[in-house]
Amino acid sequence: MALQSSGQISLNDIHVEAGGSSGSLCEINDSDIRGLISKSSGAQMAFNEWYGASSSITATLRQGSTSSTSFTLSGLSSSATTLIAGVYFWHEDVYGQGSAPVPTVNGSNMTRDIYRHATISNETQYISFYRYYIGTSTSVTMGRSSSPTGGYNTQGMGIWEVTGNPSMPQNQQGSSNALTQGGDAGDAVFVGACHNWSAPSDISNLDNQQSAGQHKYGVDMKSSSGSVTYSTSSLQGGMCCVRYAP
């Protein structure tokens, strides 16, 4: 259960949310307490930064796949929030000779956690997942780091708001039309499929599935522990996934 979004908040409240026992000894610099808001050891912290913080995570689609290269994303939660972006790029150039721009949040680059590419003839296409922690901001400006090179044609980007403090315990990519990923209840698994000519079929076991060019991507909010196989068909480029856990 997330911490309150206003009013008085105590160190004990925060400790309990992080999994500690009520009344037990703790300090604001303890790793589990800092982890709720992704703070490094010794960083300056204020109690209001824990408003809405949660030891569990939720993933909500805030922007369906769009080709816009600059736009405002508003109406976000005031709790500790991370943005996850599924991004598609297409280059009319052989792999390695072009460079794709990095999506940005308020001018700062997002971090790429996993990608998969497909190359046929002189075309290269990428499906990637990027991450950026925005804290309690309720409105951000999305953009890109630079103009692309190498005959860049188009892009698509969908954005999820992930509340809580997601960590990235595992990612993988491969050339087959199926990936099997383990995990626990409450994890968020983002999966993408990369194709070059025609779009693949929907990926199994995903919610909020998005289409961008010849790509499919979405998220599975796991309701139980164990492995799940995510599969598609008519695939040339392969698949990738990244699992985030509380």
PDB file of C-alpha atoms in Angstrom:
ATOM      1  CA  MET A   1       0.000   0.000   0.000  1.00  0.00           C
ATOM      2  CA  ALA A   2       1.458   3.359  -1.002  1.00  0.00           C
ATOM      3  CA  LEU A   3       2.295   6.062   1.525  1.00  0.00           C
ATOM      4  CA  GLN A   4      -0.026   9.060   1.813  1.00  0.00           C
ATOM      5  CA  SER A   5       0.311  11.907  -0.704  1.00  0.00           C
ATOM      6  CA  SER A   6       0.003  14.759   1.838  1.00  0.00           C
ATOM      7  CA  GLY A   7       0.131  15.538   5.561  1.00  0.00           C
ATOM      8  CA  GLN A   8       2.534  14.345   8.220  1.00  0.00           C
ATOM      9  CA  ILE A   9       4.682  11.357   7.396  1.00  0.00           C
ATOM     10  CA  SER A  10       7.038   9.624   9.828  1.00  0.00           C
ATOM     11  CA  LEU A  11      10.214   7.621   9.423  1.00  0.00           C
ATOM     12  CA  ASN A  12       8.343   4.660  10.908  1.00  0.00           C
ATOM     13  CA  ASP A  13       5.646   4.969   8.213  1.00  0.00           C
ATOM     14  CA  ILE A  14       8.336   4.875   5.543  1.00  0.00           C
ATOM     15  CA  HIS A  15      10.124   1.942   7.181  1.00  0.00           C
ATOM     16  CA  VAL A  16       6.931  -0.127   7.343  1.00  0.00           C
ATOM     17  CA  GLU A  17       6.220   0.573   3.646  1.00  0.00           C
ATOM     18  CA  ALA A  18       9.752  -0.593   2.842  1.00  0.00           C
ATOM     19  CA  GLY A  19       9.058  -3.900   4.601  1.00  0.00           C
ATOM     20  CA  GLY A  20      10.337  -3.161   8.118  1.00  0.00           C
ATOM     21  CA  SER A  21       8.551  -3.906  11.390  1.00  0.00           C
ATOM     22  CA  SER A  22       6.703  -1.027  13.035  1.00  0.00           C
ATOM     23  CA  GLY A  23       8.735   0.485  15.867  1.00  0.00           C
ATOM     24  CA  SER A  24      11.998  -1.205  14.888  1.00  0.00           C
ATOM     25  CA  LEU A  25      15.225   0.766  14.593  1.00  0.00           C
ATOM     26  CA  CYS A  26      15.912   2.459  11.265  1.00  0.00           C
ATOM     27  CA  GLU A  27      17.630   5.466   9.714  1.00  0.00           C
ATOM     28  CA  ILE A  28      16.671   7.598   6.752  1.00  0.00           C
ATOM     29  CA  ASN A  29      19.867   6.528   4.977  1.00  0.00           C
ATOM     30  CA  ASP A  30      19.037   2.794   5.196  1.00  0.00           C
ATOM     31  CA  SER A  31      19.099   1.200   1.739  1.00  0.00           C
ATOM     32  CA  ASP A  32      15.509  -0.109   1.881  1.00  0.00           C
ATOM     33  CA  ILE A  33      14.180   3.338   2.859  1.00  0.00           C
ATOM     34  CA  ARG A  34      16.260   5.171   0.243  1.00  0.00           C
ATOM     35  CA  GLY A  35      15.239   2.559  -2.309  1.00  0.00           C
ATOM     36  CA  LEU A  36      11.593   3.654  -2.206  1.00  0.00           C
ATOM     37  CA  ILE A  37      12.591   6.916  -3.907  1.00  0.00           C
ATOM     38  CA  SER A  38      15.793   5.776  -5.694  1.00  0.00           C
ATOM     39  CA  LYS A  39      18.165   7.877  -3.589  1.00  0.00           C
ATOM     40  CA  SER A  40      21.878   7.128  -3.295  1.00  0.00           C
ATOM     41  CA  SER A  41      23.611   6.727   0.063  1.00  0.00           C
ATOM     42  CA  GLY A  42      24.252  10.059   1.774  1.00  0.00           C
ATOM     43  CA  ALA A  43      22.066  12.052  -0.643  1.00  0.00           C
ATOM     44  CA  GLN A  44      20.050  14.996   0.640  1.00  0.00           C
ATOM     45  CA  MET A  45      16.479  13.897   1.365  1.00  0.00           C
ATOM     46  CA  ALA A  46      13.258  15.450   2.659  1.00  0.00           C
ATOM     47  CA  PHE A  47      10.296  13.553   4.092  1.00  0.00           C
ATOM     48  CA  ASN A  48       7.875  14.931   1.507  1.00  0.00           C
ATOM     49  CA  GLU A  49       9.843  13.064  -1.167  1.00  0.00           C
ATOM     50  CA  TRP A  50       8.217   9.871   0.130  1.00  0.00           C
ATOM     51  CA  TYR A  51       4.676  11.094  -0.575  1.00  0.00           C
ATOM     52  CA  GLY A  52       2.987   8.339  -2.564  1.00  0.00           C
ATOM     53  CA  ALA A  53       6.040   6.058  -2.467  1.00  0.00           C
ATOM     54  CA  SER A  54       5.261   2.357  -2.621  1.00  0.00           C
ATOM     55  CA  SER A  55       7.095  -0.944  -2.226  1.00  0.00           C
ATOM     56  CA  SER A  56       4.927  -2.400  -5.012  1.00  0.00           C
ATOM     57  CA  ILE A  57       4.775  -1.202  -8.600  1.00  0.00           C
ATOM     58  CA  THR A  58       1.989  -0.486 -11.067  1.00  0.00           C
ATOM     59  CA  ALA A  59       2.307   0.220 -14.796  1.00  0.00           C
ATOM     60  CA  THR A  60      -0.207   2.564 -16.458  1.00  0.00           C
ATOM     61  CA  LEU A  61      -0.128   3.478 -20.147  1.00  0.00           C
ATOM     62  CA  ARG A  62       0.078   7.300 -20.353  1.00  0.00           C
ATOM     63  CA  GLN A  63       0.910   7.769 -24.033  1.00  0.00           C
ATOM     64  CA  GLY A  64      -0.082   5.376 -26.796  1.00  0.00           C
ATOM     65  CA  SER A  65       2.425   4.848 -29.570  1.00  0.00           C
ATOM     66  CA  THR A  66       3.105   8.189 -31.265  1.00  0.00           C
ATOM     67  CA  SER A  67       5.480   9.474 -33.938  1.00  0.00           C
ATOM     68  CA  SER A  68       5.722  12.891 -32.245  1.00  0.00           C
ATOM     69  CA  THR A  69       9.304  13.877 -31.409  1.00  0.00           C
ATOM     70  CA  SER A  70       8.356  16.522 -28.825  1.00  0.00           C
ATOM     71  CA  PHE A  71       5.293  16.600 -26.591  1.00  0.00           C
ATOM     72  CA  THR A  72       4.135  17.214 -23.018  1.00  0.00           C
ATOM     73  CA  LEU A  73       3.076  14.313 -20.832  1.00  0.00           C
ATOM     74  CA  SER A  74       0.797  15.610 -18.059  1.00  0.00           C
ATOM     75  CA  GLY A  75      -1.597  14.270 -15.437  1.00  0.00           C
ATOM     76  CA  LEU A  76       1.055  11.993 -13.931  1.00  0.00           C
ATOM     77  CA  SER A  77       0.847  10.687 -10.379  1.00  0.00           C
ATOM     78  CA  SER A  78       2.406  12.795  -7.615  1.00  0.00           C
ATOM     79  CA  SER A  79       3.955   9.643  -6.153  1.00  0.00           C
ATOM     80  CA  ALA A  80       7.481   8.412  -6.819  1.00  0.00           C
ATOM     81  CA  THR A  81       7.297   7.632 -10.520  1.00  0.00           C
ATOM     82  CA  THR A  82       9.439   6.084 -13.246  1.00  0.00           C
ATOM     83  CA  LEU A  83       8.663   6.413 -16.955  1.00  0.00           C
ATOM     84  CA  ILE A  84       9.181   3.370 -19.180  1.00  0.00           C
ATOM     85  CA  ALA A  85       9.234   4.072 -22.921  1.00  0.00           C
ATOM     86  CA  GLY A  86       8.873   1.502 -25.665  1.00  0.00           C
ATOM     87  CA  VAL A  87      10.617   3.021 -28.695  1.00  0.00           C
ATOM     88  CA  TYR A  88      10.719   2.038 -32.365  1.00  0.00           C
ATOM     89  CA  PHE A  89      13.266   3.420 -34.891  1.00  0.00           C
ATOM     90  CA  TRP A  90      13.718   2.718 -38.604  1.00  0.00           C
ATOM     91  CA  HIS A  91      16.904   3.496 -40.529  1.00  0.00           C
ATOM     92  CA  GLU A  92      17.403   3.186 -44.265  1.00  0.00           C
ATOM     93  CA  ASP A  93      20.995   2.235 -43.672  1.00  0.00           C
ATOM     94  CA  VAL A  94      22.901  -0.914 -42.806  1.00  0.00           C
ATOM     95  CA  TYR A  95      23.285  -1.751 -39.126  1.00  0.00           C
ATOM     96  CA  GLY A  96      25.999   0.288 -37.449  1.00  0.00           C
ATOM     97  CA  GLN A  97      26.160   3.089 -40.032  1.00  0.00           C
ATOM     98  CA  GLY A  98      23.293   5.115 -38.611  1.00  0.00           C
ATOM     99  CA  SER A  99      22.616   6.368 -35.087  1.00  0.00           C
ATOM    100  CA  ALA A 100      19.226   6.614 -33.448  1.00  0.00           C
ATOM    101  CA  PRO A 101      18.451   9.562 -31.153  1.00  0.00           C
ATOM    102  CA  VAL A 102      17.800   8.841 -27.474  1.00  0.00           C
ATOM    103  CA  PRO A 103      14.404   9.820 -26.004  1.00  0.00           C
ATOM    104  CA  THR A 104      14.656  12.553 -23.379  1.00  0.00           C
ATOM    105  CA  VAL A 105      12.674  13.703 -20.333  1.00  0.00           C
ATOM    106  CA  ASN A 106      12.935  17.453 -19.663  1.00  0.00           C
ATOM    107  CA  GLY A 107      16.094  17.453 -21.762  1.00  0.00           C
ATOM    108  CA  SER A 108      17.823  14.557 -19.970  1.00  0.00           C
ATOM    109  CA  ASN A 109      18.502  11.254 -21.733  1.00  0.00           C
ATOM    110  CA  MET A 110      16.515   8.173 -20.744  1.00  0.00           C
ATOM    111  CA  THR A 111      18.464   4.968 -19.963  1.00  0.00           C
ATOM    112  CA  ARG A 112      18.122   2.103 -22.446  1.00  0.00           C
ATOM    113  CA  ASP A 113      17.649  -1.224 -20.652  1.00  0.00           C
ATOM    114  CA  ILE A 114      17.250  -3.582 -23.633  1.00  0.00           C
ATOM    115  CA  TYR A 115      16.851  -3.541 -27.417  1.00  0.00           C
ATOM    116  CA  ARG A 116      16.486  -5.830 -30.422  1.00  0.00           C
ATOM    117  CA  HIS A 117      17.196  -4.931 -34.056  1.00  0.00           C
ATOM    118  CA  ALA A 118      16.277  -6.414 -37.443  1.00  0.00           C
ATOM    119  CA  THR A 119      18.317  -5.771 -40.603  1.00  0.00           C
ATOM    120  CA  ILE A 120      17.279  -6.657 -44.139  1.00  0.00           C
ATOM    121  CA  SER A 121      19.033  -5.175 -47.186  1.00  0.00           C
ATOM    122  CA  ASN A 122      19.606  -1.494 -46.354  1.00  0.00           C
ATOM    123  CA  GLU A 123      17.000  -1.201 -43.596  1.00  0.00           C
ATOM    124  CA  THR A 124      17.543  -1.542 -39.859  1.00  0.00           C
ATOM    125  CA  GLN A 125      14.738  -1.401 -37.309  1.00  0.00           C
ATOM    126  CA  TYR A 126      14.985  -1.321 -33.513  1.00  0.00           C
ATOM    127  CA  ILE A 127      12.612  -1.984 -30.658  1.00  0.00           C
ATOM    128  CA  SER A 128      13.970  -0.681 -27.331  1.00  0.00           C
ATOM    129  CA  PHE A 129      12.840  -0.061 -23.760  1.00  0.00           C
ATOM    130  CA  TYR A 130      14.055   3.036 -21.939  1.00  0.00           C
ATOM    131  CA  ARG A 131      13.688   4.093 -18.282  1.00  0.00           C
ATOM    132  CA  TYR A 132      13.784   7.418 -16.432  1.00  0.00           C
ATOM    133  CA  TYR A 133      12.954   8.278 -12.808  1.00  0.00           C
ATOM    134  CA  ILE A 134      10.988  11.553 -12.537  1.00  0.00           C
ATOM    135  CA  GLY A 135      10.128  11.480  -8.813  1.00  0.00           C
ATOM    136  CA  THR A 136       6.961  13.434  -8.013  1.00  0.00           C
ATOM    137  CA  SER A 137       6.710  15.471 -11.232  1.00  0.00           C
ATOM    138  CA  THR A 138       3.180  15.488 -12.650  1.00  0.00           C
ATOM    139  CA  SER A 139       4.112  16.971 -16.035  1.00  0.00           C
ATOM    140  CA  VAL A 140       7.212  16.426 -18.190  1.00  0.00           C
ATOM    141  CA  THR A 141       8.360  17.316 -21.693  1.00  0.00           C
ATOM    142  CA  MET A 142       9.373  14.410 -23.905  1.00  0.00           C
ATOM    143  CA  GLY A 143      11.858  14.903 -26.723  1.00  0.00           C
ATOM    144  CA  ARG A 144      14.938  13.382 -28.325  1.00  0.00           C
ATOM    145  CA  SER A 145      18.652  13.896 -27.782  1.00  0.00           C
ATOM    146  CA  SER A 146      19.620  14.779 -31.349  1.00  0.00           C
ATOM    147  CA  SER A 147      18.657  14.585 -34.980  1.00  0.00           C
ATOM    148  CA  PRO A 148      19.308  11.084 -36.342  1.00  0.00           C
ATOM    149  CA  THR A 149      21.839  10.119 -38.972  1.00  0.00           C
ATOM    150  CA  GLY A 150      21.918   7.362 -41.545  1.00  0.00           C
ATOM    151  CA  GLY A 151      18.734   7.936 -43.516  1.00  0.00           C
ATOM    152  CA  TYR A 152      16.402   7.838 -40.531  1.00  0.00           C
ATOM    153  CA  ASN A 153      12.767   7.524 -41.571  1.00  0.00           C
ATOM    154  CA  THR A 154      10.313   7.262 -38.717  1.00  0.00           C
ATOM    155  CA  GLN A 155       9.818   6.477 -35.060  1.00  0.00           C
ATOM    156  CA  GLY A 156       7.144   5.474 -32.583  1.00  0.00           C
ATOM    157  CA  MET A 157       7.079   5.755 -28.793  1.00  0.00           C
ATOM    158  CA  GLY A 158       4.640   4.605 -26.116  1.00  0.00           C
ATOM    159  CA  ILE A 159       5.079   5.559 -22.461  1.00  0.00           C
ATOM    160  CA  TRP A 160       4.052   3.854 -19.232  1.00  0.00           C
ATOM    161  CA  GLU A 161       3.997   5.477 -15.818  1.00  0.00           C
ATOM    162  CA  VAL A 162       5.396   3.009 -13.281  1.00  0.00           C
ATOM    163  CA  THR A 163       4.762   3.965  -9.659  1.00  0.00           C
ATOM    164  CA  GLY A 164       6.859   2.679  -6.809  1.00  0.00           C
ATOM    165  CA  ASN A 165      10.570   2.009  -7.222  1.00  0.00           C
ATOM    166  CA  PRO A 166      11.101  -0.534 -10.018  1.00  0.00           C
ATOM    167  CA  SER A 167      14.500  -2.197 -10.231  1.00  0.00           C
ATOM    168  CA  MET A 168      15.683  -4.115 -13.290  1.00  0.00           C
ATOM    169  CA  PRO A 169      16.582  -7.648 -12.191  1.00  0.00           C
ATOM    170  CA  GLN A 170      16.666  -9.198 -15.665  1.00  0.00           C
ATOM    171  CA  ASN A 171      16.541  -8.505 -19.392  1.00  0.00           C
ATOM    172  CA  GLN A 172      16.990 -10.672 -22.468  1.00  0.00           C
ATOM    173  CA  GLN A 173      16.678 -10.666 -26.241  1.00  0.00           C
ATOM    174  CA  GLY A 174      16.781 -13.306 -28.959  1.00  0.00           C
ATOM    175  CA  SER A 175      16.032 -14.142 -32.582  1.00  0.00           C
ATOM    176  CA  SER A 176      13.139 -16.565 -32.018  1.00  0.00           C
ATOM    177  CA  ASN A 177       9.420 -15.739 -31.976  1.00  0.00           C
ATOM    178  CA  ALA A 178       9.067 -16.567 -28.266  1.00  0.00           C
ATOM    179  CA  LEU A 179      10.706 -15.564 -24.979  1.00  0.00           C
ATOM    180  CA  THR A 180      10.149 -17.233 -21.604  1.00  0.00           C
ATOM    181  CA  GLN A 181      10.616 -14.982 -18.589  1.00  0.00           C
ATOM    182  CA  GLY A 182      10.361 -15.840 -14.911  1.00  0.00           C
ATOM    183  CA  GLY A 183       9.339 -13.493 -12.129  1.00  0.00           C
ATOM    184  CA  ASP A 184       7.186 -12.874  -9.089  1.00  0.00           C
ATOM    185  CA  ALA A 185       3.681 -11.566  -8.544  1.00  0.00           C
ATOM    186  CA  GLY A 186       3.746  -7.779  -8.802  1.00  0.00           C
ATOM    187  CA  ASP A 187       6.580  -7.652 -11.344  1.00  0.00           C
ATOM    188  CA  ALA A 188       6.149  -5.713 -14.594  1.00  0.00           C
ATOM    189  CA  VAL A 189       7.515  -7.438 -17.710  1.00  0.00           C
ATOM    190  CA  PHE A 190       7.811  -5.297 -20.852  1.00  0.00           C
ATOM    191  CA  VAL A 191       8.063  -7.271 -24.103  1.00  0.00           C
ATOM    192  CA  GLY A 192       8.676  -6.166 -27.689  1.00  0.00           C
ATOM    193  CA  ALA A 193       8.769  -7.912 -31.091  1.00  0.00           C
ATOM    194  CA  CYS A 194      10.848  -6.570 -33.979  1.00  0.00           C
ATOM    195  CA  HIS A 195      10.002  -7.304 -37.606  1.00  0.00           C
ATOM    196  CA  ASN A 196      11.174  -5.749 -40.861  1.00  0.00           C
ATOM    197  CA  TRP A 197       8.562  -5.999 -43.604  1.00  0.00           C
ATOM    198  CA  SER A 198       5.081  -6.742 -42.275  1.00  0.00           C
ATOM    199  CA  ALA A 199       3.916  -6.351 -38.685  1.00  0.00           C
ATOM    200  CA  PRO A 200       3.993  -9.470 -36.497  1.00  0.00           C
ATOM    201  CA  SER A 201       0.881 -10.754 -34.777  1.00  0.00           C
ATOM    202  CA  ASP A 202       0.021  -9.569 -31.274  1.00  0.00           C
ATOM    203  CA  ILE A 203       2.326 -10.853 -28.555  1.00  0.00           C
ATOM    204  CA  SER A 204       0.609 -13.272 -26.199  1.00  0.00           C
ATOM    205  CA  ASN A 205       0.001 -12.517 -22.496  1.00  0.00           C
ATOM    206  CA  LEU A 206       0.432  -8.719 -22.701  1.00  0.00           C
ATOM    207  CA  ASP A 207      -1.743  -5.764 -21.681  1.00  0.00           C
ATOM    208  CA  ASN A 208      -1.897  -2.315 -23.321  1.00  0.00           C
ATOM    209  CA  GLN A 209      -0.258  -3.729 -26.462  1.00  0.00           C
ATOM    210  CA  GLN A 210       1.012  -1.057 -28.871  1.00  0.00           C
ATOM    211  CA  SER A 211       1.857  -1.112 -32.580  1.00  0.00           C
ATOM    212  CA  ALA A 212       4.561   1.059 -34.131  1.00  0.00           C
ATOM    213  CA  GLY A 213       5.643   0.483 -37.716  1.00  0.00           C
ATOM    214  CA  GLN A 214       6.547  -3.192 -37.927  1.00  0.00           C
ATOM    215  CA  HIS A 215       6.786  -3.605 -34.153  1.00  0.00           C
ATOM    216  CA  LYS A 216       4.598  -4.746 -31.263  1.00  0.00           C
ATOM    217  CA  TYR A 217       5.220  -4.069 -27.585  1.00  0.00           C
ATOM    218  CA  GLY A 218       3.372  -4.085 -24.269  1.00  0.00           C
ATOM    219  CA  VAL A 219       3.526  -5.036 -20.599  1.00  0.00           C
ATOM    220  CA  ASP A 220       2.526  -7.974 -18.420  1.00  0.00           C
ATOM    221  CA  MET A 221       1.732  -7.024 -14.815  1.00  0.00           C
ATOM    222  CA  LYS A 222       2.310 -10.417 -13.250  1.00  0.00           C
ATOM    223  CA  SER A 223      -0.471 -11.607 -10.948  1.00  0.00           C
ATOM    224  CA  SER A 224       1.376 -14.759  -9.878  1.00  0.00           C
ATOM    225  CA  SER A 225       4.918 -16.057  -9.621  1.00  0.00           C
ATOM    226  CA  GLY A 226       6.497 -18.304 -12.236  1.00  0.00           C
ATOM    227  CA  SER A 227       7.582 -18.321 -15.857  1.00  0.00           C
ATOM    228  CA  VAL A 228       5.471 -16.982 -18.730  1.00  0.00           C
ATOM    229  CA  THR A 229       6.112 -17.493 -22.451  1.00  0.00           C
ATOM    230  CA  TYR A 230       5.474 -14.473 -24.672  1.00  0.00           C
ATOM    231  CA  SER A 231       5.126 -15.405 -28.339  1.00  0.00           C
ATOM    232  CA  THR A 232       4.209 -13.967 -31.737  1.00  0.00           C
ATOM    233  CA  SER A 233       4.311 -15.127 -35.380  1.00  0.00           C
ATOM    234  CA  SER A 234       5.561 -13.982 -38.797  1.00  0.00           C
ATOM    235  CA  LEU A 235       8.660 -12.660 -37.085  1.00  0.00           C
ATOM    236  CA  GLN A 236      12.050 -11.925 -38.661  1.00  0.00           C
ATOM    237  CA  GLY A 237      13.883  -9.706 -36.192  1.00  0.00           C
ATOM    238  CA  GLY A 238      13.385 -11.356 -32.817  1.00  0.00           C
ATOM    239  CA  MET A 239      12.086 -10.299 -29.433  1.00  0.00           C
ATOM    240  CA  CYS A 240      13.319  -8.562 -26.275  1.00  0.00           C
ATOM    241  CA  CYS A 241      11.976  -8.157 -22.761  1.00  0.00           C
ATOM    242  CA  VAL A 242      12.880  -6.463 -19.502  1.00  0.00           C
ATOM    243  CA  ARG A 243      11.521  -7.401 -16.074  1.00  0.00           C
ATOM    244  CA  TYR A 244      11.137  -4.769 -13.364  1.00  0.00           C
ATOM    245  CA  ALA A 245      10.497  -5.737  -9.753  1.00  0.00           C
ATOM    246  CA  PRO A 246       9.576  -3.746  -6.613  1.00  0.00           C
TER     247      PRO A 246
END
